[in-house]
mmCIF file of C-alpha atoms in Angstrom:
data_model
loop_
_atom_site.group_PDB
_atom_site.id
_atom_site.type_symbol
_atom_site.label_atom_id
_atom_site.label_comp_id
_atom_site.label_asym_id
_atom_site.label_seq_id
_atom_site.Cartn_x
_atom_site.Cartn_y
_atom_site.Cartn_z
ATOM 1 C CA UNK W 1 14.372 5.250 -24.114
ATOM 2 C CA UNK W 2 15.178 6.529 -20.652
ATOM 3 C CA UNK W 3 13.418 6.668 -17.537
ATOM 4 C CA UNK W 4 11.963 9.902 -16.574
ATOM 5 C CA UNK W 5 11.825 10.021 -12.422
ATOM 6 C CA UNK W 6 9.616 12.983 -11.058
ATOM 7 C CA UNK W 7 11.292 13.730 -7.441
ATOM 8 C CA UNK W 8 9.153 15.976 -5.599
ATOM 9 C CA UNK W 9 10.895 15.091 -2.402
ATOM 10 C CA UNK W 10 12.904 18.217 -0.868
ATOM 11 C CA UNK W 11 16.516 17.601 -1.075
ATOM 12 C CA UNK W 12 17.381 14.403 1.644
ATOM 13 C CA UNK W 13 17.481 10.781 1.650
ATOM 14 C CA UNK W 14 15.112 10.316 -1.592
ATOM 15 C CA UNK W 15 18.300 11.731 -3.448
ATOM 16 C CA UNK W 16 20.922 10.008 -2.184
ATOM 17 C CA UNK W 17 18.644 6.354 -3.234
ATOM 18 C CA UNK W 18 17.997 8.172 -6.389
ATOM 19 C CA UNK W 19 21.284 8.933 -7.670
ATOM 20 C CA UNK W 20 22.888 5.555 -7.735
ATOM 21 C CA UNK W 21 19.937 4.157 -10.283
ATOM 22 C CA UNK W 22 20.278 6.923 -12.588
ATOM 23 C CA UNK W 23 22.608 6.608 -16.160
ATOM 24 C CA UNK W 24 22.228 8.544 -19.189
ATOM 25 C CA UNK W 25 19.436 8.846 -21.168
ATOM 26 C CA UNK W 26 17.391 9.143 -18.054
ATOM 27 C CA UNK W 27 15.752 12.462 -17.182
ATOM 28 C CA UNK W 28 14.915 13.975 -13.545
ATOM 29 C CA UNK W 29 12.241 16.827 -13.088
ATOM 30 C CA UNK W 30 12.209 19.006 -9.991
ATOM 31 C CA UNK W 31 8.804 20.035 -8.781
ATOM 32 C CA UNK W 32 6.787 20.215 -5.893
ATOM 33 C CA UNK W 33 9.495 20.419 -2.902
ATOM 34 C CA UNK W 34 11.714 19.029 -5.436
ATOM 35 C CA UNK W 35 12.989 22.437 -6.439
ATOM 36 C CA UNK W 36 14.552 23.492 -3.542
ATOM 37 C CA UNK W 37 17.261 20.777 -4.628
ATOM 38 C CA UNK W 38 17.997 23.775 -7.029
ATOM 39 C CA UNK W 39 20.001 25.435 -4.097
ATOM 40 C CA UNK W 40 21.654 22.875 -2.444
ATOM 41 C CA UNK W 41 24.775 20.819 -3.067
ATOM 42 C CA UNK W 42 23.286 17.154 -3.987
ATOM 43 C CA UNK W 43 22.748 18.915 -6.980
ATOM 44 C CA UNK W 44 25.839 17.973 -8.078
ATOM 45 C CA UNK W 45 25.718 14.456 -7.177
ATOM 46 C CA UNK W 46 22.511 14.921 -9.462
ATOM 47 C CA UNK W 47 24.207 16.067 -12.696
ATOM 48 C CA UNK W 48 26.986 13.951 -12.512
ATOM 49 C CA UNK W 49 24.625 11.180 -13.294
ATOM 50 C CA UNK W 50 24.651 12.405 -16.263
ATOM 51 C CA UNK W 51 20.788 12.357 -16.312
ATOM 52 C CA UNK W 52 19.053 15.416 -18.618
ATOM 53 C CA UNK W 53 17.565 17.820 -15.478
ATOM 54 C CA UNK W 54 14.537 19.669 -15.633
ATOM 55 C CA UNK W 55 12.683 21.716 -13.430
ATOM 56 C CA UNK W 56 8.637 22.679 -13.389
ATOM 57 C CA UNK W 57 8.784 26.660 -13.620
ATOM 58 C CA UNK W 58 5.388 27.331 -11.463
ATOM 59 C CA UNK W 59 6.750 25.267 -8.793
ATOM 60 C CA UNK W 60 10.014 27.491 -8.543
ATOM 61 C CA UNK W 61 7.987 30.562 -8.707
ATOM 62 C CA UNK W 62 5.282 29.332 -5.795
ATOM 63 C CA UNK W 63 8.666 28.871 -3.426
ATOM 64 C CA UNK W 64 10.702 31.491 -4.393
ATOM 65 C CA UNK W 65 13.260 29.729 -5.554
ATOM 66 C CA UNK W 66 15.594 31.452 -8.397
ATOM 67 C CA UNK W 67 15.822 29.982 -11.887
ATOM 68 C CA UNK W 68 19.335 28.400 -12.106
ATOM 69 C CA UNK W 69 21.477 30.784 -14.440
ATOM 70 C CA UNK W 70 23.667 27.725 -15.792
ATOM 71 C CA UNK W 71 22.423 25.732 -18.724
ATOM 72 C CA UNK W 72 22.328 22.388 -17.078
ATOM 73 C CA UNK W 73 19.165 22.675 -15.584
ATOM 74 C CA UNK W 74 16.410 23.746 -18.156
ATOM 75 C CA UNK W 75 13.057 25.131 -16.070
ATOM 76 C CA UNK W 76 10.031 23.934 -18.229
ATOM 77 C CA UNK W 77 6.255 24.755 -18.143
ATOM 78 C CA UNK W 78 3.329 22.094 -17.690
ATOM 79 C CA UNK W 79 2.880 21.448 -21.554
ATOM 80 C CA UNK W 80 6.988 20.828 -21.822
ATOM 81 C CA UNK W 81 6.435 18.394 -18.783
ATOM 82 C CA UNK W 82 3.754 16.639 -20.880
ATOM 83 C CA UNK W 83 6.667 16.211 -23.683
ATOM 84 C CA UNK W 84 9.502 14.866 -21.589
ATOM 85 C CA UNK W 85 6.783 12.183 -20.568
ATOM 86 C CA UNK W 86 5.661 11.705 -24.057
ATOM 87 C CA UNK W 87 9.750 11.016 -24.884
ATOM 88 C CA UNK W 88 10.127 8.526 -21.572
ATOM 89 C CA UNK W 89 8.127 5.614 -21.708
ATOM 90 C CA UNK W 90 8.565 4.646 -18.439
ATOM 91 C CA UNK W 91 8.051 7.673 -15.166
ATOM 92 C CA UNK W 92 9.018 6.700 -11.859
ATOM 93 C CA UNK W 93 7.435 9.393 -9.043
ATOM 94 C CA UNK W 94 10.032 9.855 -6.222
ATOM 95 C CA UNK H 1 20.045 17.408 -22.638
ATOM 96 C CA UNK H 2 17.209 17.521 -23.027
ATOM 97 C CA UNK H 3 17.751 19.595 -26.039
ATOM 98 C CA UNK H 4 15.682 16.454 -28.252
ATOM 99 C CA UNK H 5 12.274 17.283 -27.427
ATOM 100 C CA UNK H 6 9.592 17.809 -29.915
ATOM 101 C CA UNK H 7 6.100 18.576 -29.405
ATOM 102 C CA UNK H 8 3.959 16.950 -30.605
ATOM 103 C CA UNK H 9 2.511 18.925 -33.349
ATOM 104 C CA UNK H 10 5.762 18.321 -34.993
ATOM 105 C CA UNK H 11 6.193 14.561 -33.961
ATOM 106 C CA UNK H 12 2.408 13.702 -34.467
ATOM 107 C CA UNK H 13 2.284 11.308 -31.533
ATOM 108 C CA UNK H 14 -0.513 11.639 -29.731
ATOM 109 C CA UNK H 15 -0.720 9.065 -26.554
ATOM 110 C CA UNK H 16 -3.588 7.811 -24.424
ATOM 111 C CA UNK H 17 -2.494 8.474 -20.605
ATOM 112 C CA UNK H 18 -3.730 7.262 -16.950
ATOM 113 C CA UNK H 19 -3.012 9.271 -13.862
ATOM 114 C CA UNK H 20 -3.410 8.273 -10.262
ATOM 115 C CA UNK H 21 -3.467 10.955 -7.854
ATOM 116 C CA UNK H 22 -3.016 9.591 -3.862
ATOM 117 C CA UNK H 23 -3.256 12.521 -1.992
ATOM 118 C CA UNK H 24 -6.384 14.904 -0.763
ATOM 119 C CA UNK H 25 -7.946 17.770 -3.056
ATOM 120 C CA UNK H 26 -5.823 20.445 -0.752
ATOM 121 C CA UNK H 27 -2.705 19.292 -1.494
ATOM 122 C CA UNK H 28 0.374 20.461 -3.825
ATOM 123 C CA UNK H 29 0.322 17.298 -5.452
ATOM 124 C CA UNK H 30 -3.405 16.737 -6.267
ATOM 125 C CA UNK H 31 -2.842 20.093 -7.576
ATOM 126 C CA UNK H 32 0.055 19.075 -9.717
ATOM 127 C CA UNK H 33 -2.454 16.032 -11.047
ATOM 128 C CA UNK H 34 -4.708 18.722 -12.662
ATOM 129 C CA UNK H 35 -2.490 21.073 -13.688
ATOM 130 C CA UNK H 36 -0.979 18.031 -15.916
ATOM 131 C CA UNK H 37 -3.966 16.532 -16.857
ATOM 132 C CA UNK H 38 -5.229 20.017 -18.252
ATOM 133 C CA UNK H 39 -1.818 20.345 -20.549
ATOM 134 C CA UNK H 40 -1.872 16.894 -21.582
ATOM 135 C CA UNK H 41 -5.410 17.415 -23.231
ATOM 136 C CA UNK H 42 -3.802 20.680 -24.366
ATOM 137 C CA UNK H 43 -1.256 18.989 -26.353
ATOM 138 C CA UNK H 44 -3.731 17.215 -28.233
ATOM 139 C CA UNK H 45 -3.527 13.657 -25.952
ATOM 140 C CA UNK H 46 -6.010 11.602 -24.576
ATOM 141 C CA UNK H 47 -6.774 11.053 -20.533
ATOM 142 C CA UNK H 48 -8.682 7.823 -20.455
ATOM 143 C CA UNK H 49 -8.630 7.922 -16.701
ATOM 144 C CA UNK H 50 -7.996 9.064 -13.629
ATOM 145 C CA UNK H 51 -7.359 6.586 -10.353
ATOM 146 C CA UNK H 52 -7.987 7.852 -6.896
ATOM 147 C CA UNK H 53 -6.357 5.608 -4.447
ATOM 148 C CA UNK H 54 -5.434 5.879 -1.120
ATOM 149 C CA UNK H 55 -6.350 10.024 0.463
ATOM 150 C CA UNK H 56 -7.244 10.619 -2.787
ATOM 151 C CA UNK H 57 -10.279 8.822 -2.432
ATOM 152 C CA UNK H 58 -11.019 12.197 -0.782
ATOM 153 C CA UNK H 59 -11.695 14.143 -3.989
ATOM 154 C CA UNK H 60 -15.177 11.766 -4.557
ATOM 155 C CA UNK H 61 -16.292 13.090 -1.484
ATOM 156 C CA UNK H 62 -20.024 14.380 -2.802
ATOM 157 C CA UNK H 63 -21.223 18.043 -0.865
ATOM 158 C CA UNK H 64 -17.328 18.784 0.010
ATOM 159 C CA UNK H 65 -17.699 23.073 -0.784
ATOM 160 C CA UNK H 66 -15.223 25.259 -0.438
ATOM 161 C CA UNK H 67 -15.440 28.603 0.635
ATOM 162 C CA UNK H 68 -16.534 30.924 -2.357
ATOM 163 C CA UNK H 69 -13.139 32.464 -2.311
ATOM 164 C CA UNK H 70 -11.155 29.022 -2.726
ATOM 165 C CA UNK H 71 -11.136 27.179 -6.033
ATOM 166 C CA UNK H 72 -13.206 24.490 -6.063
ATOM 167 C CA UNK H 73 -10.625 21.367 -6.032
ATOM 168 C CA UNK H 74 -13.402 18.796 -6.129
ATOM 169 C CA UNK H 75 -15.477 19.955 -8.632
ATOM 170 C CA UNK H 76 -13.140 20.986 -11.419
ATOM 171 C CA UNK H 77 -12.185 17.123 -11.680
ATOM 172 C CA UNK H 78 -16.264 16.476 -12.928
ATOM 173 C CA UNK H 79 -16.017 19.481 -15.137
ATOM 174 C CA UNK H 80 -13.317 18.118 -16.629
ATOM 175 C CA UNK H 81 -14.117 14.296 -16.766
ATOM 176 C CA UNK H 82 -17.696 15.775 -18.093
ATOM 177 C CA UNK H 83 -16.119 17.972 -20.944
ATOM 178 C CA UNK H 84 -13.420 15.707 -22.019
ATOM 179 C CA UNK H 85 -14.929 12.353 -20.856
ATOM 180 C CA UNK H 86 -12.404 11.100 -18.408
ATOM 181 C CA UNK H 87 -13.111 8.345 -16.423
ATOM 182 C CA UNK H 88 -12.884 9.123 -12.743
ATOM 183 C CA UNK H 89 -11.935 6.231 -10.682
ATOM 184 C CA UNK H 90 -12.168 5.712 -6.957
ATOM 185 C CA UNK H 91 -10.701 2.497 -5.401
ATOM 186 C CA UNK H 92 -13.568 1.059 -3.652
ATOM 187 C CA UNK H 93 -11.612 -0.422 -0.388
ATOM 188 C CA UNK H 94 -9.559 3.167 0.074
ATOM 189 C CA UNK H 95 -13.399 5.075 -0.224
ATOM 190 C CA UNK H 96 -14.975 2.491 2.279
ATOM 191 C CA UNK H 97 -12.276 2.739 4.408
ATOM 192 C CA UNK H 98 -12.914 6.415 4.910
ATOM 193 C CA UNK H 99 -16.171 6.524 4.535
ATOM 194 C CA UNK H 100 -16.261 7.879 1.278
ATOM 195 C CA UNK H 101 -18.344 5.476 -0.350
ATOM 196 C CA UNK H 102 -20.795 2.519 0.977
ATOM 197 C CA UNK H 103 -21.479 -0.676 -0.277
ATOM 198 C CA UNK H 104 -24.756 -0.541 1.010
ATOM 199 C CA UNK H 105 -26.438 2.290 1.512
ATOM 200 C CA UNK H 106 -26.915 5.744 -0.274
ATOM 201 C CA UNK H 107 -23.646 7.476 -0.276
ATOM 202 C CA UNK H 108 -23.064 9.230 -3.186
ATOM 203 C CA UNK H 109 -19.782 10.453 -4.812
ATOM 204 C CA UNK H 110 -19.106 13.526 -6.480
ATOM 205 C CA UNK H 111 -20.447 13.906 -10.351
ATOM 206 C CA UNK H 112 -18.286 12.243 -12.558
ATOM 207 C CA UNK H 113 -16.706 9.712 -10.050
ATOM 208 C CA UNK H 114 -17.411 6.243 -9.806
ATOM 209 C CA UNK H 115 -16.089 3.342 -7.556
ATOM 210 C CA UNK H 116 -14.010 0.428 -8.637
ATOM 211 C CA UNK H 117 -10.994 -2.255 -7.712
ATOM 212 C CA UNK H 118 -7.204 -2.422 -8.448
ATOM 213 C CA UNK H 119 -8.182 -4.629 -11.126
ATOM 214 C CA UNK H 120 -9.523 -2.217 -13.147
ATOM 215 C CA UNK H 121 -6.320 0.550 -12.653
ATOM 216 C CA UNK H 122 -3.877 -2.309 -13.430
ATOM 217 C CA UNK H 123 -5.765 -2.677 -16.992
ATOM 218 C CA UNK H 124 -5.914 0.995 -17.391
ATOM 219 C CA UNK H 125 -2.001 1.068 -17.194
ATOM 220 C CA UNK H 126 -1.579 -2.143 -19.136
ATOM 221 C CA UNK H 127 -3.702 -0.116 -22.104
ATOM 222 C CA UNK H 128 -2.401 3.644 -21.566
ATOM 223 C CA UNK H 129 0.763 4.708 -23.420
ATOM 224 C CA UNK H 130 1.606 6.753 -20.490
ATOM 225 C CA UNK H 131 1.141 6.003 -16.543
ATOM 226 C CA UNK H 132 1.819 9.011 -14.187
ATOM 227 C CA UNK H 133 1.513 9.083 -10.224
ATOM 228 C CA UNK H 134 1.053 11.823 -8.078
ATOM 229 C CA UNK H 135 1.749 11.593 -4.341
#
């Protein structure tokens, strides 16, 4: 069972320490300022992880930031956030 | 993915969960705290308790109002705590630190909030399925 890190930090030096600890299995949701990571190009750095990536749709919506179109980022509600951390034992905020 | 999820109608796990919230009522993050705790009691789970520490001490602060045009960010915590009977917890050095809460003397919290130690948040993780923090 995987680690599920909540990084609410905009896009920065949180990421960059973030990326090296992650490994499959673990999961990273977007929200709060976190979502503006949507648009930028540690994104990338994100996914190659190989971590499962999820972002909290409300928080997208409050900062106008589009849905991704591609299917490696899956935008989830509050009750979908409630299931990732009900299949991660372990949840790291960032 | 993350293509494996389940509810948890369907999986039938239903966990007990503490959250700790460290920033002020007016923030996105306190926000975020409620918002979660709401769906988690919407998906059938338990919230045993809630931990104020640090500025979140903040949201015990008794006669805080906002104007009628706000929501109230203070006192939807009691409602909930009172309808669902979560345990609101503020760490007693953070709330006498800013003058949240006395020792001695009448200073009141909010309804629903009471004042305790690290001790008892470390317990609440050690016996919660699920430990979130927020801020």
């Amino acid at each position: 069972m995987g680690v599920l890190h909540l990084l609410s930090q905009p896009p920065g030096p949180v990421w960059e320490s973030l990326c090296p600890r992650l490994g499959d299995g673990d999961r990273v949701l977007l929200l709060g300022d976190g979502v503006y990571g949507l648009r930028h190009p540690l994104l990338g750095r994100l996914q190659d992880t190989g971590a499962g990536i999820a972002a909290l749709a409300p928080d997208l919506v409050a900062r106008g930031v589009e849905p991704p179109g591609a299917e490696a980022v899956r935008v989830i509600d509050y009750e979908e956030f409630v299931d990732l951390t009900v299949a991660c034992m372990r949840i790291l905020s960032w | 993915m993350l293509d494996d999820q389940k509810t948890c109608a369907e999986t039938d796990r239903f966990l007990t969960y503490t959250l700790q919230v460290n920033t002020p009522p007016y923030t996105a993050a306190a926000d975020r705290a409620f918002c979660f705790a709401e769906a988690l009691l919407r998906r059938g789970h338990r919230l045993r308790r809630v931990f104020f520490y640090r500025d979140g001490v903040y949201h015990a602060l008794a006669g805080a109002e906002p104007p009628a045009d706000e929501p109230d960010r203070i006192g939807r915590w009691s409602v909930l705590a009172e309808r669902h009977g979560v345990d609101l917890v503020v760490c007693s050095a953070a709330a006498q630190r800013r003058g949240v809460w006395r020792a001695r003397g009448a200073r009141g919290l909010a309804p629903g909030f009471r004042v305790a130690g690290l001790a008892l948040l470390a317990e609440s993780v050690l016996d919660s399925d699920r430990w979130l923090s927020f801020g």
